[in-house]
């Protein structure tokens, strides 16, 4: 777990906390209007890739008995110690800012013209990682939460199957 919370990024910038490492993450969550008590379930898949500039997160969300949404999210460190976040996708295009150097990660996005706002936090749980937030669009406010786990990679060798990479002795 400690390995996922702190690892080197850019040699000149030192270390930043990275809760969600590159790879495929899968999870389940729900959302609901803040004036209702019953939420709508969804499943999410995040494919995270890292390069010299930052992170690219390809996100797919399938709503129970409903539509599928997709977003591309770019997270890039800026010169002020914060991170520029841009999300482009099916229902909403938004840009904003995040503080990702400590846990929990927090951020806020908004659409051009300020028609919608998204606030979120990413944090470590005992056996997974969590994301919670709010979406405010016109006079409607939704709250949402999502629990994520890394997808296990199957590694085979002869007659042995291992879920995840192992060191050989």
mmCIF file of C-alpha atoms in Angstrom:
data_model
loop_
_atom_site.group_PDB
_atom_site.id
_atom_site.type_symbol
_atom_site.label_atom_id
_atom_site.label_comp_id
_atom_site.label_asym_id
_atom_site.label_seq_id
_atom_site.Cartn_x
_atom_site.Cartn_y
_atom_site.Cartn_z
ATOM 1 C CA UNK A 1 0.000 0.000 0.000
ATOM 2 C CA UNK A 2 2.783 2.464 0.842
ATOM 3 C CA UNK A 3 4.234 1.933 -2.629
ATOM 4 C CA UNK A 4 1.045 3.293 -4.193
ATOM 5 C CA UNK A 5 0.917 6.368 -1.981
ATOM 6 C CA UNK A 6 4.379 7.769 -2.607
ATOM 7 C CA UNK A 7 6.601 7.214 -5.592
ATOM 8 C CA UNK A 8 8.946 9.266 -7.721
ATOM 9 C CA UNK A 9 7.552 11.247 -10.647
ATOM 10 C CA UNK A 10 9.644 14.014 -12.140
ATOM 11 C CA UNK A 11 13.215 14.099 -10.810
ATOM 12 C CA UNK A 12 13.275 17.896 -10.677
ATOM 13 C CA UNK A 13 9.925 18.134 -8.933
ATOM 14 C CA UNK A 14 10.633 15.554 -6.219
ATOM 15 C CA UNK A 15 7.830 13.243 -5.135
ATOM 16 C CA UNK A 16 4.078 13.473 -5.439
ATOM 17 C CA UNK A 17 1.479 11.200 -3.926
ATOM 18 C CA UNK A 18 -0.136 8.931 -6.459
ATOM 19 C CA UNK A 19 -3.097 6.984 -5.154
ATOM 20 C CA UNK A 20 -4.212 5.492 -8.460
ATOM 21 C CA UNK A 21 -1.212 4.032 -10.243
ATOM 22 C CA UNK A 22 -1.125 3.373 -13.994
ATOM 23 C CA UNK A 23 -3.079 0.289 -14.993
ATOM 24 C CA UNK A 24 -6.706 -0.792 -15.162
ATOM 25 C CA UNK A 25 -8.991 -0.042 -12.208
ATOM 26 C CA UNK A 26 -12.534 -1.354 -11.840
ATOM 27 C CA UNK A 27 -15.210 -0.388 -9.407
ATOM 28 C CA UNK A 28 -18.801 0.108 -8.429
ATOM 29 C CA UNK A 29 -20.543 3.182 -7.186
ATOM 30 C CA UNK A 30 -23.760 5.098 -6.991
ATOM 31 C CA UNK A 31 -25.100 8.600 -7.447
ATOM 32 C CA UNK A 32 -28.239 10.350 -6.272
ATOM 33 C CA UNK A 33 -29.764 13.795 -6.118
ATOM 34 C CA UNK A 34 -29.038 15.330 -2.713
ATOM 35 C CA UNK A 35 -32.761 15.610 -1.958
ATOM 36 C CA UNK A 36 -33.360 11.857 -2.466
ATOM 37 C CA UNK A 37 -32.358 8.826 -0.407
ATOM 38 C CA UNK A 38 -32.157 6.088 -3.057
ATOM 39 C CA UNK A 39 -29.236 6.138 -5.471
ATOM 40 C CA UNK A 40 -28.607 4.736 -8.934
ATOM 41 C CA UNK A 41 -25.820 2.148 -9.218
ATOM 42 C CA UNK A 42 -23.079 2.190 -11.832
ATOM 43 C CA UNK A 43 -19.902 0.326 -12.740
ATOM 44 C CA UNK A 44 -16.707 2.077 -13.763
ATOM 45 C CA UNK A 45 -13.515 1.118 -15.572
ATOM 46 C CA UNK A 46 -10.509 3.435 -15.508
ATOM 47 C CA UNK A 47 -7.433 2.826 -17.644
ATOM 48 C CA UNK A 48 -4.617 5.027 -16.361
ATOM 49 C CA UNK A 49 -1.527 5.763 -18.442
ATOM 50 C CA UNK A 50 1.422 7.908 -17.403
ATOM 51 C CA UNK A 51 3.884 9.778 -19.608
ATOM 52 C CA UNK A 52 6.426 12.590 -19.143
ATOM 53 C CA UNK A 53 3.665 15.220 -19.078
ATOM 54 C CA UNK A 54 1.239 13.664 -16.594
ATOM 55 C CA UNK A 55 -1.624 11.159 -16.473
ATOM 56 C CA UNK A 56 -4.263 10.168 -19.018
ATOM 57 C CA UNK A 57 -7.314 8.393 -17.598
ATOM 58 C CA UNK A 58 -9.740 6.742 -20.033
ATOM 59 C CA UNK A 59 -12.970 6.356 -18.081
ATOM 60 C CA UNK A 60 -16.039 4.282 -18.915
ATOM 61 C CA UNK A 61 -19.151 4.338 -16.717
ATOM 62 C CA UNK A 62 -22.132 2.041 -17.252
ATOM 63 C CA UNK A 63 -25.263 3.071 -15.360
ATOM 64 C CA UNK A 64 -27.536 0.292 -14.105
ATOM 65 C CA UNK A 65 -30.463 0.070 -16.532
ATOM 66 C CA UNK A 66 -29.169 3.116 -18.330
ATOM 67 C CA UNK A 67 -26.622 4.678 -20.636
ATOM 68 C CA UNK A 68 -22.859 4.361 -20.865
ATOM 69 C CA UNK A 69 -20.624 7.423 -20.463
ATOM 70 C CA UNK A 70 -17.000 7.856 -21.485
ATOM 71 C CA UNK A 71 -14.443 10.519 -20.608
ATOM 72 C CA UNK A 72 -10.809 11.205 -21.270
ATOM 73 C CA UNK A 73 -9.230 12.918 -18.261
ATOM 74 C CA UNK A 74 -5.813 14.597 -18.438
ATOM 75 C CA UNK A 75 -3.941 15.536 -15.264
ATOM 76 C CA UNK A 76 -0.822 17.664 -15.669
ATOM 77 C CA UNK A 77 1.298 19.316 -12.949
ATOM 78 C CA UNK A 78 1.614 23.080 -13.265
ATOM 79 C CA UNK A 79 4.313 25.479 -12.123
ATOM 80 C CA UNK A 80 2.340 26.548 -9.019
ATOM 81 C CA UNK A 81 2.268 23.218 -7.149
ATOM 82 C CA UNK A 82 -1.222 22.274 -8.271
ATOM 83 C CA UNK A 83 -2.480 20.149 -11.139
ATOM 84 C CA UNK A 84 -4.442 21.151 -14.219
ATOM 85 C CA UNK A 85 -7.308 18.713 -14.867
ATOM 86 C CA UNK A 86 -9.258 18.499 -18.123
ATOM 87 C CA UNK A 87 -12.152 16.085 -18.699
ATOM 88 C CA UNK A 88 -13.760 15.639 -22.127
ATOM 89 C CA UNK A 89 -16.511 13.152 -22.752
ATOM 90 C CA UNK A 90 -19.998 11.970 -23.439
ATOM 91 C CA UNK A 91 -22.063 14.293 -21.268
ATOM 92 C CA UNK A 92 -19.750 16.954 -19.917
ATOM 93 C CA UNK A 93 -16.575 18.816 -20.841
ATOM 94 C CA UNK A 94 -14.916 20.488 -17.869
ATOM 95 C CA UNK A 95 -11.569 21.862 -16.720
ATOM 96 C CA UNK A 96 -10.223 22.718 -13.322
ATOM 97 C CA UNK A 97 -7.599 22.299 -10.665
ATOM 98 C CA UNK A 98 -6.479 19.676 -8.152
ATOM 99 C CA UNK A 99 -4.248 19.284 -5.096
ATOM 100 C CA UNK A 100 -2.648 15.859 -5.477
ATOM 101 C CA UNK A 101 0.498 16.077 -3.374
ATOM 102 C CA UNK A 102 -1.147 14.640 -0.261
ATOM 103 C CA UNK A 103 -3.971 12.317 0.692
ATOM 104 C CA UNK A 104 -6.828 12.835 0.179
ATOM 105 C CA UNK A 105 -6.509 14.242 -3.323
ATOM 106 C CA UNK A 106 -9.073 16.981 -3.906
ATOM 107 C CA UNK A 107 -10.177 18.823 -7.013
ATOM 108 C CA UNK A 108 -12.760 21.035 -8.587
ATOM 109 C CA UNK A 109 -13.825 21.195 -12.233
ATOM 110 C CA UNK A 110 -16.230 23.518 -14.030
ATOM 111 C CA UNK A 111 -17.676 23.802 -17.494
ATOM 112 C CA UNK A 112 -17.024 26.764 -19.732
ATOM 113 C CA UNK A 113 -19.336 29.532 -18.601
ATOM 114 C CA UNK A 114 -19.797 27.892 -15.196
ATOM 115 C CA UNK A 115 -23.007 25.995 -16.008
ATOM 116 C CA UNK A 116 -21.802 22.960 -14.013
ATOM 117 C CA UNK A 117 -19.319 22.323 -11.184
ATOM 118 C CA UNK A 118 -17.746 19.067 -10.005
ATOM 119 C CA UNK A 119 -15.952 18.663 -6.671
ATOM 120 C CA UNK A 120 -14.197 15.406 -5.738
ATOM 121 C CA UNK A 121 -11.866 13.675 -3.292
ATOM 122 C CA UNK A 122 -9.777 10.531 -3.894
ATOM 123 C CA UNK A 123 -8.640 8.599 -0.846
ATOM 124 C CA UNK A 124 -7.222 5.248 0.255
ATOM 125 C CA UNK A 125 -9.496 2.682 1.889
ATOM 126 C CA UNK A 126 -8.468 -0.489 3.684
ATOM 127 C CA UNK A 127 -8.764 -2.820 0.679
ATOM 128 C CA UNK A 128 -9.451 -0.385 -2.152
ATOM 129 C CA UNK A 129 -9.523 3.280 -3.096
ATOM 130 C CA UNK A 130 -12.472 5.620 -2.928
ATOM 131 C CA UNK A 131 -13.709 8.612 -4.885
ATOM 132 C CA UNK A 132 -16.522 10.878 -3.660
ATOM 133 C CA UNK A 133 -17.913 14.087 -4.948
ATOM 134 C CA UNK A 134 -20.684 16.424 -5.956
ATOM 135 C CA UNK A 135 -21.956 17.646 -9.311
ATOM 136 C CA UNK A 136 -23.899 20.908 -9.442
ATOM 137 C CA UNK A 137 -25.700 21.714 -12.690
ATOM 138 C CA UNK A 138 -28.222 24.559 -12.792
ATOM 139 C CA UNK A 139 -30.399 24.035 -9.701
ATOM 140 C CA UNK A 140 -29.685 20.285 -9.354
ATOM 141 C CA UNK A 141 -27.002 18.790 -7.118
ATOM 142 C CA UNK A 142 -25.908 15.135 -7.223
ATOM 143 C CA UNK A 143 -23.662 13.314 -4.788
ATOM 144 C CA UNK A 144 -21.690 10.276 -5.938
ATOM 145 C CA UNK A 145 -19.217 7.744 -4.626
ATOM 146 C CA UNK A 146 -17.099 5.007 -6.154
ATOM 147 C CA UNK A 147 -14.896 2.212 -4.740
ATOM 148 C CA UNK A 148 -12.045 1.149 -7.045
ATOM 149 C CA UNK A 149 -9.659 -1.794 -7.090
ATOM 150 C CA UNK A 150 -6.834 -2.574 -9.500
ATOM 151 C CA UNK A 151 -7.670 -5.258 -12.021
ATOM 152 C CA UNK A 152 -5.608 -8.384 -11.373
ATOM 153 C CA UNK A 153 -3.269 -9.449 -14.151
ATOM 154 C CA UNK A 154 -3.036 -13.178 -14.701
ATOM 155 C CA UNK A 155 0.570 -14.324 -15.026
ATOM 156 C CA UNK A 156 1.131 -17.921 -16.148
ATOM 157 C CA UNK A 157 4.218 -20.073 -16.176
ATOM 158 C CA UNK A 158 4.065 -23.758 -16.969
ATOM 159 C CA UNK A 159 1.383 -25.274 -14.772
ATOM 160 C CA UNK A 160 1.259 -22.292 -12.349
ATOM 161 C CA UNK A 161 -1.220 -19.432 -12.522
ATOM 162 C CA UNK A 162 -0.529 -16.306 -10.472
ATOM 163 C CA UNK A 163 -2.762 -13.290 -10.011
ATOM 164 C CA UNK A 164 -0.251 -10.447 -10.189
ATOM 165 C CA UNK A 165 3.479 -10.252 -10.833
ATOM 166 C CA UNK A 166 5.806 -12.289 -8.608
ATOM 167 C CA UNK A 167 9.532 -12.340 -8.109
ATOM 168 C CA UNK A 168 11.288 -15.529 -9.121
ATOM 169 C CA UNK A 169 13.770 -17.074 -6.723
#
